[in-house]
PDB file of C-alpha atoms in Angstrom:
ATOM      1  CA  MET A  21      -1.562   9.832  11.730  1.00  0.00           C
ATOM      2  CA  PHE A  22       1.142   7.153  11.894  1.00  0.00           C
ATOM      3  CA  GLU A  23       5.445   7.217  12.624  1.00  0.00           C
ATOM      4  CA  ASP A  24       6.837   5.616   9.575  1.00  0.00           C
ATOM      5  CA  GLN A  25       9.333   3.206  10.183  1.00  0.00           C
ATOM      6  CA  ASN A  26      11.508   3.366   7.248  1.00  0.00           C
ATOM      7  CA  ARG A  27      13.144   7.037   6.656  1.00  0.00           C
ATOM      8  CA  ASN A  28      14.667   6.004   3.430  1.00  0.00           C
ATOM      9  CA  ARG A  29      11.165   7.019   1.866  1.00  0.00           C
ATOM     10  CA  PRO A  30       9.612  10.303   1.656  1.00  0.00           C
ATOM     11  CA  ILE A  31       7.621  11.539   4.710  1.00  0.00           C
ATOM     12  CA  LEU A  32       4.307  13.228   4.249  1.00  0.00           C
ATOM     13  CA  GLU A  33       3.816  16.266   5.506  1.00  0.00           C
ATOM     14  CA  ASP A  34       1.354  16.007   7.523  1.00  0.00           C
ATOM     15  CA  GLN A  35       3.011  13.047   9.334  1.00  0.00           C
ATOM     16  CA  ASN A  36       4.701  16.445  10.782  1.00  0.00           C
ATOM     17  CA  ARG A  37       2.713  18.299  11.318  1.00  0.00           C
ATOM     18  CA  ILE A  38       0.203  16.341  13.436  1.00  0.00           C
ATOM     19  CA  ASN A  39       0.259  17.664  16.954  1.00  0.00           C
ATOM     20  CA  GLU A  40      -0.772  21.038  15.707  1.00  0.00           C
ATOM     21  CA  PHE A  41      -3.823  21.012  14.265  1.00  0.00           C
ATOM     22  CA  VAL A  42      -5.078  17.673  16.586  1.00  0.00           C
ATOM     23  CA  GLU A  43      -7.896  18.452  19.127  1.00  0.00           C
ATOM     24  CA  TYR A  44     -10.612  15.643  21.568  1.00  0.00           C
ATOM     25  CA  ASN A  45     -13.212  17.698  22.938  1.00  0.00           C
ATOM     26  CA  GLY A  46     -16.032  16.653  24.649  1.00  0.00           C
ATOM     27  CA  GLN A  47     -17.891  14.393  23.354  1.00  0.00           C
ATOM     28  CA  ARG A  48     -16.844  15.872  19.511  1.00  0.00           C
ATOM     29  CA  ASP A  49     -15.831  13.466  17.459  1.00  0.00           C
ATOM     30  CA  ARG A  50     -12.766  13.674  14.629  1.00  0.00           C
ATOM     31  CA  VAL A  51     -10.403  11.349  12.588  1.00  0.00           C
ATOM     32  CA  CYS A  52      -7.435  12.240  11.195  1.00  0.00           C
ATOM     33  CA  ASP A  53      -6.108   9.959   8.889  1.00  0.00           C
ATOM     34  CA  PHE A  54      -3.426  10.430   6.501  1.00  0.00           C
ATOM     35  CA  THR A  55      -2.824   8.200   2.719  1.00  0.00           C
ATOM     36  CA  GLU A  56      -2.192   5.255   2.565  1.00  0.00           C
ATOM     37  CA  GLN A  57       1.474   3.984   1.043  1.00  0.00           C
ATOM     38  CA  SER A  58       0.756   0.627   0.239  1.00  0.00           C
ATOM     39  CA  ASP A  59       4.838  -0.161  -0.113  1.00  0.00           C
ATOM     40  CA  GLY A  60       5.206  -2.613   2.332  1.00  0.00           C
ATOM     41  CA  ASN A  61       6.376  -0.641   5.565  1.00  0.00           C
ATOM     42  CA  LEU A  62       4.946  -1.180   9.221  1.00  0.00           C
ATOM     43  CA  ARG A  63       3.780   2.465  10.254  1.00  0.00           C
ATOM     44  CA  GLU A  64       2.610   3.273  14.680  1.00  0.00           C
ATOM     45  CA  ALA A  65       0.329   5.499  15.825  1.00  0.00           C
ATOM     46  CA  VAL A  66       1.206   8.851  17.230  1.00  0.00           C
ATOM     47  CA  VAL A  67      -2.030  11.180  17.945  1.00  0.00           C
ATOM     48  CA  PRO A  68      -1.950  11.595  21.755  1.00  0.00           C
ATOM     49  CA  GLN A  69      -3.548   9.236  23.695  1.00  0.00           C
ATOM     50  CA  GLY A  70      -6.033   9.595  26.250  1.00  0.00           C
ATOM     51  CA  ALA A  71      -9.121   8.186  26.881  1.00  0.00           C
ATOM     52  CA  SER A  72     -11.476   9.454  24.434  1.00  0.00           C
ATOM     53  CA  VAL A  73      -9.639   8.407  21.541  1.00  0.00           C
ATOM     54  CA  ARG A  74      -8.618   5.571  19.832  1.00  0.00           C
ATOM     55  CA  ALA A  75      -6.325   4.853  15.960  1.00  0.00           C
ATOM     56  CA  ILE A  76      -7.417   3.525  13.057  1.00  0.00           C
ATOM     57  CA  TYR A  77      -5.444   1.019  11.687  1.00  0.00           C
ATOM     58  CA  ASP A  78      -6.215   0.828   7.989  1.00  0.00           C
ATOM     59  CA  HIS A  79      -5.084  -3.060   6.941  1.00  0.00           C
ATOM     60  CA  ALA A  80      -5.916  -3.283   3.305  1.00  0.00           C
ATOM     61  CA  TYR A  81      -2.942  -3.675   2.975  1.00  0.00           C
ATOM     62  CA  TYR A  82      -1.687  -5.324   5.542  1.00  0.00           C
ATOM     63  CA  TRP A  83      -1.530  -9.133   3.780  1.00  0.00           C
ATOM     64  CA  PRO A  84       1.856 -11.549   3.891  1.00  0.00           C
ATOM     65  CA  HIS A  85       0.996 -11.067   0.375  1.00  0.00           C
ATOM     66  CA  PHE A  86       2.660  -7.351   0.528  1.00  0.00           C
ATOM     67  CA  THR A  87       3.721  -7.240   4.278  1.00  0.00           C
ATOM     68  CA  ALA A  88       5.536  -8.654   7.206  1.00  0.00           C
ATOM     69  CA  ILE A  89       3.558  -9.686   8.937  1.00  0.00           C
ATOM     70  CA  PRO A  90       5.096  -9.453  13.037  1.00  0.00           C
ATOM     71  CA  ALA A  91       2.304  -9.856  14.620  1.00  0.00           C
ATOM     72  CA  ALA A  92      -1.277 -10.340  15.216  1.00  0.00           C
ATOM     73  CA  ALA A  93      -2.558  -7.815  14.819  1.00  0.00           C
ATOM     74  CA  ASP A  94      -4.582  -5.289  17.887  1.00  0.00           C
ATOM     75  CA  GLU A  95      -5.135  -2.403  17.553  1.00  0.00           C
ATOM     76  CA  ASP A  96      -8.142  -0.093  19.023  1.00  0.00           C
ATOM     77  CA  VAL A  97      -9.404   0.032  15.719  1.00  0.00           C
ATOM     78  CA  MET A  98      -8.918  -2.032  12.103  1.00  0.00           C
ATOM     79  CA  ILE A  99     -10.340  -1.892   8.612  1.00  0.00           C
ATOM     80  CA  PHE A 100      -9.702  -4.283   5.981  1.00  0.00           C
ATOM     81  CA  THR A 101     -11.531  -4.889   2.626  1.00  0.00           C
ATOM     82  CA  ILE A 102     -11.492  -8.112  -0.007  1.00  0.00           C
ATOM     83  CA  SER A 103     -10.217  -5.555  -2.946  1.00  0.00           C
ATOM     84  CA  LYS A 104      -6.771  -6.429  -1.589  1.00  0.00           C
ATOM     85  CA  LEU A 105      -6.907  -9.691  -0.184  1.00  0.00           C
ATOM     86  CA  THR A 106      -8.535 -10.870  -4.034  1.00  0.00           C
ATOM     87  CA  GLY A 107      -8.172  -8.528  -5.874  1.00  0.00           C
ATOM     88  CA  HIS A 108     -11.654  -8.206  -6.195  1.00  0.00           C
ATOM     89  CA  ALA A 109     -12.316  -4.992  -5.421  1.00  0.00           C
ATOM     90  CA  GLY A 110     -16.148  -4.499  -7.417  1.00  0.00           C
ATOM     91  CA  SER A 111     -17.638  -6.006  -4.642  1.00  0.00           C
ATOM     92  CA  ARG A 112     -17.184  -3.510  -2.513  1.00  0.00           C
ATOM     93  CA  ILE A 113     -16.771  -5.501   0.975  1.00  0.00           C
ATOM     94  CA  GLY A 114     -14.503  -4.645   4.027  1.00  0.00           C
ATOM     95  CA  TRP A 115     -15.358  -5.435   7.458  1.00  0.00           C
ATOM     96  CA  ALA A 116     -13.288  -4.144  10.808  1.00  0.00           C
ATOM     97  CA  PHE A 117     -12.487  -5.554  14.403  1.00  0.00           C
ATOM     98  CA  VAL A 118     -13.370  -2.184  16.935  1.00  0.00           C
ATOM     99  CA  LYS A 119     -12.880  -3.189  20.240  1.00  0.00           C
ATOM    100  CA  ASP A 120     -14.820  -0.668  21.984  1.00  0.00           C
ATOM    101  CA  GLU A 121     -18.671  -0.784  21.977  1.00  0.00           C
ATOM    102  CA  ASP A 122     -19.104   2.231  21.693  1.00  0.00           C
ATOM    103  CA  VAL A 123     -17.314   3.727  18.750  1.00  0.00           C
ATOM    104  CA  TYR A 124     -18.912  -0.537  17.169  1.00  0.00           C
ATOM    105  CA  GLN A 125     -21.910   1.425  17.226  1.00  0.00           C
ATOM    106  CA  LYS A 126     -21.433   4.691  16.204  1.00  0.00           C
ATOM    107  CA  MET A 127     -20.073   2.613  12.936  1.00  0.00           C
ATOM    108  CA  GLN A 128     -23.224   0.568  12.596  1.00  0.00           C
ATOM    109  CA  ASN A 129     -25.470   3.470  12.429  1.00  0.00           C
ATOM    110  CA  TYR A 130     -23.032   4.999  10.354  1.00  0.00           C
ATOM    111  CA  ILE A 131     -23.317   2.045   7.440  1.00  0.00           C
ATOM    112  CA  GLU A 132     -26.533   1.704   8.194  1.00  0.00           C
ATOM    113  CA  GLU A 133     -28.274   5.637   7.958  1.00  0.00           C
ATOM    114  CA  ALA A 134     -25.431   6.627   5.090  1.00  0.00           C
ATOM    115  CA  GLU A 135     -25.045   3.301   3.076  1.00  0.00           C
ATOM    116  CA  LEU A 136     -28.618   1.877   3.839  1.00  0.00           C
ATOM    117  CA  GLY A 137     -27.014  -1.619   4.299  1.00  0.00           C
ATOM    118  CA  ILE A 138     -24.597  -3.052   2.559  1.00  0.00           C
ATOM    119  CA  SER A 139     -25.842  -5.574  -0.634  1.00  0.00           C
ATOM    120  CA  ARG A 140     -26.779  -9.396   0.044  1.00  0.00           C
ATOM    121  CA  GLU A 141     -25.691  -9.933  -3.460  1.00  0.00           C
ATOM    122  CA  ALA A 142     -21.583  -8.932  -2.363  1.00  0.00           C
ATOM    123  CA  GLN A 143     -21.821 -10.183   0.951  1.00  0.00           C
ATOM    124  CA  LEU A 144     -22.785 -13.978  -0.396  1.00  0.00           C
ATOM    125  CA  ARG A 145     -19.223 -13.134  -3.557  1.00  0.00           C
ATOM    126  CA  ALA A 146     -17.779 -12.222  -0.050  1.00  0.00           C
ATOM    127  CA  LEU A 147     -18.188 -15.863   1.711  1.00  0.00           C
ATOM    128  CA  LYS A 148     -17.012 -17.740  -1.474  1.00  0.00           C
ATOM    129  CA  LEU A 149     -13.951 -15.917  -2.315  1.00  0.00           C
ATOM    130  CA  MET A 150     -13.677 -16.332   1.333  1.00  0.00           C
ATOM    131  CA  LYS A 151     -14.891 -19.840   0.914  1.00  0.00           C
ATOM    132  CA  THR A 152     -12.936 -20.938  -1.514  1.00  0.00           C
ATOM    133  CA  ILE A 153      -9.932 -19.601  -0.333  1.00  0.00           C
ATOM    134  CA  LEU A 154     -10.304 -21.910   3.588  1.00  0.00           C
ATOM    135  CA  HIS A 155     -10.313 -24.748   0.890  1.00  0.00           C
ATOM    136  CA  ALA A 156      -7.549 -25.859   1.933  1.00  0.00           C
ATOM    137  CA  ASP A 157      -5.716 -24.744   4.368  1.00  0.00           C
ATOM    138  CA  GLY A 158      -6.136 -21.382   3.944  1.00  0.00           C
ATOM    139  CA  ARG A 159      -2.127 -20.318   3.067  1.00  0.00           C
ATOM    140  CA  GLU A 160      -2.324 -21.555  -0.831  1.00  0.00           C
ATOM    141  CA  ILE A 161      -3.686 -17.590  -1.690  1.00  0.00           C
ATOM    142  CA  PHE A 162      -0.888 -16.332  -0.077  1.00  0.00           C
ATOM    143  CA  GLU A 163       2.139 -18.113  -1.271  1.00  0.00           C
ATOM    144  CA  TYR A 164       1.382 -17.364  -4.796  1.00  0.00           C
ATOM    145  CA  ALA A 165       0.455 -14.046  -4.242  1.00  0.00           C
ATOM    146  CA  HIS A 166       3.704 -13.490  -2.848  1.00  0.00           C
ATOM    147  CA  LYS A 167       5.841 -15.026  -5.163  1.00  0.00           C
ATOM    148  CA  LYS A 168       4.092 -13.450  -7.811  1.00  0.00           C
ATOM    149  CA  MET A 169       4.480 -10.176  -5.763  1.00  0.00           C
ATOM    150  CA  SER A 170       8.314 -10.268  -5.022  1.00  0.00           C
ATOM    151  CA  ASP A 171       9.263 -11.292  -8.343  1.00  0.00           C
ATOM    152  CA  ARG A 172       8.024  -7.483  -9.360  1.00  0.00           C
ATOM    153  CA  TRP A 173       9.982  -6.750  -7.003  1.00  0.00           C
ATOM    154  CA  GLN A 174      13.109  -7.518  -7.957  1.00  0.00           C
ATOM    155  CA  LYS A 175      13.029  -7.326 -10.959  1.00  0.00           C
ATOM    156  CA  LEU A 176      11.986  -3.793 -10.703  1.00  0.00           C
ATOM    157  CA  SER A 177      14.389  -3.521  -8.114  1.00  0.00           C
ATOM    158  CA  ASP A 178      16.909  -4.398 -11.279  1.00  0.00           C
ATOM    159  CA  ILE A 179      16.091  -1.888 -14.132  1.00  0.00           C
ATOM    160  CA  VAL A 180      16.487   0.974 -11.170  1.00  0.00           C
ATOM    161  CA  SER A 181      19.680  -0.200 -10.256  1.00  0.00           C
ATOM    162  CA  LEU A 182      21.294   0.487 -12.927  1.00  0.00           C
ATOM    163  CA  SER A 183      21.151   4.121 -13.329  1.00  0.00           C
ATOM    164  CA  LYS A 184      21.460   6.609 -11.355  1.00  0.00           C
ATOM    165  CA  ARG A 185      19.158   9.164 -12.425  1.00  0.00           C
ATOM    166  CA  PHE A 186      16.565   7.315 -10.500  1.00  0.00           C
ATOM    167  CA  SER A 187      16.104   5.575  -7.777  1.00  0.00           C
ATOM    168  CA  ILE A 188      12.946   4.055  -5.511  1.00  0.00           C
ATOM    169  CA  GLN A 189      12.172   2.941  -2.107  1.00  0.00           C
ATOM    170  CA  GLU A 190      14.128   0.077   0.522  1.00  0.00           C
ATOM    171  CA  VAL A 191      11.616  -2.004   1.583  1.00  0.00           C
ATOM    172  CA  PRO A 192      13.856  -4.335   4.260  1.00  0.00           C
ATOM    173  CA  SER A 193      13.867  -8.314   5.266  1.00  0.00           C
ATOM    174  CA  LEU A 194      11.837  -8.825   8.054  1.00  0.00           C
ATOM    175  CA  PHE A 195      10.545 -12.216   9.996  1.00  0.00           C
ATOM    176  CA  CYS A 196       6.670 -12.865   8.725  1.00  0.00           C
ATOM    177  CA  ASN A 197       5.270 -14.190  11.786  1.00  0.00           C
ATOM    178  CA  PHE A 198       2.777 -15.822   9.003  1.00  0.00           C
ATOM    179  CA  PHE A 199       5.194 -17.051   6.233  1.00  0.00           C
ATOM    180  CA  GLU A 200       8.351 -18.193   9.385  1.00  0.00           C
ATOM    181  CA  LYS A 201      10.365 -16.607   7.984  1.00  0.00           C
ATOM    182  CA  VAL A 202      12.227 -14.375   7.383  1.00  0.00           C
ATOM    183  CA  ARG A 203      10.639 -12.763   3.652  1.00  0.00           C
ATOM    184  CA  GLY A 204      11.800  -9.859   1.155  1.00  0.00           C
ATOM    185  CA  PRO A 205       9.859  -7.402   0.792  1.00  0.00           C
ATOM    186  CA  SER A 206       6.808  -7.363  -2.000  1.00  0.00           C
ATOM    187  CA  PRO A 207       4.559  -4.181  -1.310  1.00  0.00           C
ATOM    188  CA  ALA A 208       1.777  -3.409  -4.122  1.00  0.00           C
ATOM    189  CA  TYR A 209       3.107  -0.064  -5.526  1.00  0.00           C
ATOM    190  CA  ALA A 210       7.085   1.689  -5.481  1.00  0.00           C
ATOM    191  CA  TRP A 211       7.631   5.148  -4.544  1.00  0.00           C
ATOM    192  CA  PHE A 212       9.235   6.421  -7.213  1.00  0.00           C
ATOM    193  CA  LYS A 213      12.392   9.118  -7.236  1.00  0.00           C
ATOM    194  CA  CYS A 214      13.862  10.971  -9.955  1.00  0.00           C
ATOM    195  CA  GLU A 215      17.410  11.757  -8.888  1.00  0.00           C
ATOM    196  CA  ARG A 216      18.383  15.109 -10.777  1.00  0.00           C
ATOM    197  CA  ASN A 217      17.380  18.744  -9.379  1.00  0.00           C
ATOM    198  CA  GLU A 218      16.423  19.570 -12.687  1.00  0.00           C
ATOM    199  CA  ASP A 219      14.362  16.223 -13.030  1.00  0.00           C
ATOM    200  CA  LYS A 220      10.944  18.147 -10.207  1.00  0.00           C
ATOM    201  CA  ASN A 221       8.352  16.750 -12.753  1.00  0.00           C
ATOM    202  CA  CYS A 222       9.260  13.695 -12.156  1.00  0.00           C
ATOM    203  CA  THR A 223       5.578  12.855 -14.274  1.00  0.00           C
ATOM    204  CA  ALA A 224       6.523  14.472 -17.043  1.00  0.00           C
ATOM    205  CA  VAL A 225       9.754  12.783 -16.407  1.00  0.00           C
ATOM    206  CA  LEU A 226       7.584   8.772 -16.955  1.00  0.00           C
ATOM    207  CA  ARG A 227       5.223   9.960 -19.003  1.00  0.00           C
ATOM    208  CA  ALA A 228       7.012  11.402 -21.921  1.00  0.00           C
ATOM    209  CA  ALA A 229       8.576   7.569 -21.733  1.00  0.00           C
ATOM    210  CA  ASN A 230       4.278   6.552 -21.331  1.00  0.00           C
ATOM    211  CA  ILE A 231       4.421   4.776 -18.444  1.00  0.00           C
ATOM    212  CA  ILE A 232       1.655   6.650 -16.274  1.00  0.00           C
ATOM    213  CA  GLY A 233       2.367   6.907 -12.991  1.00  0.00           C
ATOM    214  CA  ARG A 234       0.751   9.151  -9.546  1.00  0.00           C
ATOM    215  CA  ALA A 235       1.892  12.636  -8.511  1.00  0.00           C
ATOM    216  CA  GLY A 236       3.199  12.190  -5.508  1.00  0.00           C
ATOM    217  CA  SER A 237       1.247  14.930  -4.488  1.00  0.00           C
ATOM    218  CA  ARG A 238      -1.866  13.798  -4.406  1.00  0.00           C
ATOM    219  CA  PHE A 239      -0.011  11.745  -1.022  1.00  0.00           C
ATOM    220  CA  SER A 240       1.459  15.504  -0.471  1.00  0.00           C
ATOM    221  CA  VAL A 241       4.948  14.950  -0.923  1.00  0.00           C
ATOM    222  CA  GLU A 242       6.873  16.626  -4.209  1.00  0.00           C
ATOM    223  CA  ASP A 243       6.280  15.963  -7.263  1.00  0.00           C
ATOM    224  CA  ARG A 244       9.645  14.737  -7.429  1.00  0.00           C
ATOM    225  CA  TYR A 245       7.937  11.690  -6.454  1.00  0.00           C
ATOM    226  CA  VAL A 246       5.639   9.156  -8.160  1.00  0.00           C
ATOM    227  CA  ARG A 247       3.941   6.177  -6.891  1.00  0.00           C
ATOM    228  CA  LEU A 248       3.827   2.706  -9.647  1.00  0.00           C
ATOM    229  CA  SER A 249       1.459   0.291  -8.819  1.00  0.00           C
ATOM    230  CA  LEU A 250       2.460  -3.140  -9.776  1.00  0.00           C
ATOM    231  CA  LEU A 251      -1.216  -4.433  -9.101  1.00  0.00           C
ATOM    232  CA  LYS A 252      -1.242  -5.377 -12.607  1.00  0.00           C
ATOM    233  CA  SER A 253      -1.480  -7.904 -15.624  1.00  0.00           C
ATOM    234  CA  ASP A 254       1.234  -9.252 -16.563  1.00  0.00           C
ATOM    235  CA  ASP A 255       1.299  -7.785 -20.071  1.00  0.00           C
ATOM    236  CA  ASP A 256      -0.039  -4.794 -18.275  1.00  0.00           C
ATOM    237  CA  PHE A 257       3.511  -4.820 -15.919  1.00  0.00           C
ATOM    238  CA  ASN A 258       6.208  -6.066 -18.511  1.00  0.00           C
ATOM    239  CA  LEU A 259       4.789  -3.868 -20.674  1.00  0.00           C
ATOM    240  CA  LEU A 260       6.116  -0.859 -18.058  1.00  0.00           C
ATOM    241  CA  LEU A 261       9.580  -3.013 -17.434  1.00  0.00           C
ATOM    242  CA  LEU A 262      10.029  -2.656 -20.799  1.00  0.00           C
ATOM    243  CA  ARG A 263       9.319   0.924 -21.098  1.00  0.00           C
ATOM    244  CA  LEU A 264      10.971   1.803 -17.727  1.00  0.00           C
ATOM    245  CA  ASP A 265      14.213   0.076 -19.304  1.00  0.00           C
ATOM    246  CA  LYS A 266      14.781   2.094 -22.058  1.00  0.00           C
ATOM    247  CA  LEU A 267      14.847   4.634 -20.391  1.00  0.00           C
ATOM    248  CA  VAL A 268      16.958   4.402 -17.727  1.00  0.00           C
ATOM    249  CA  ASN A 269      19.468   3.386 -20.919  1.00  0.00           C
ATOM    250  CA  GLN A 270      18.842   6.104 -23.274  1.00  0.00           C
ATOM    251  CA  ASP A 271      21.753   7.370 -23.036  1.00  0.00           C
ATOM    252  CA  ASP A 272      23.366   4.221 -23.999  1.00  0.00           C
ATOM    253  CA  ASP A 273      24.793   2.629 -26.808  1.00  0.00           C
ATOM    254  CA  GLY A 274      20.794   1.715 -27.561  1.00  0.00           C
ATOM    255  CA  LYS A 275      21.988  -1.809 -27.968  1.00  0.00           C
ATOM    256  CA  HIS A 276      20.704  -2.627 -23.836  1.00  0.00           C
ATOM    257  CA  TYR A 277      17.563  -5.413 -24.330  1.00  0.00           C
ATOM    258  CA  MET A 278      15.585  -7.331 -21.522  1.00  0.00           C
ATOM    259  CA  LYS A 279      14.572  -9.945 -21.669  1.00  0.00           C
ATOM    260  CA  ILE A 280      10.986 -10.567 -20.227  1.00  0.00           C
ATOM    261  CA  SER A 281      10.965 -13.390 -18.489  1.00  0.00           C
TER     262      SER A 281
END
């Protein structure tokens, strides 16, 4: 369970109840988690500290094209996936850095028993992808992807800023040690909020405009929020912008047109 450093977004219901149900008795293992938001905001663990407590950090989106990297990750257990690094989700390859050897052994035993190992074909594909990334200096993919995601966030922000009916989360600019400069937001997802009192089901509001998102209740927040994915093809993303632009301006005189570049 993690604490949000930016309060300008919905707080997960379970975050506020963490100390009510977390217990560590004897050798019994218990994992506490909450839904990954992927909104570009960084969080810190708020689980009780102790000799038998290990915080598990989901770093699926801890890449410089999605969020500023303030420092090298250095937690007890850190989980990564190639799907958000390169977009090859079908390979189903991930990896973890584990400090405690006993925890590592438990994880290793689980994978061997539950998954019967890892596909060699998937491992070879992941290896080829990593070699391709490192063929130059290893920065090109991050520079390209950051520019793409940053441009998308700016276009989305420009549309929503024209509206009093809708809003999206604020993501502050932060210094990134990878790029060695202050960089703006480039999250993978937008928390889209319907601000009107009568728009309690924001999913229905968007669906009426032919826009599909994931309801806030799937992430333990009210349905006034919808999570919109920015991880789309250019055609799909431009279509999203056009439909949002029409929704935002539907009370205008009908003569507002958006230019997609």
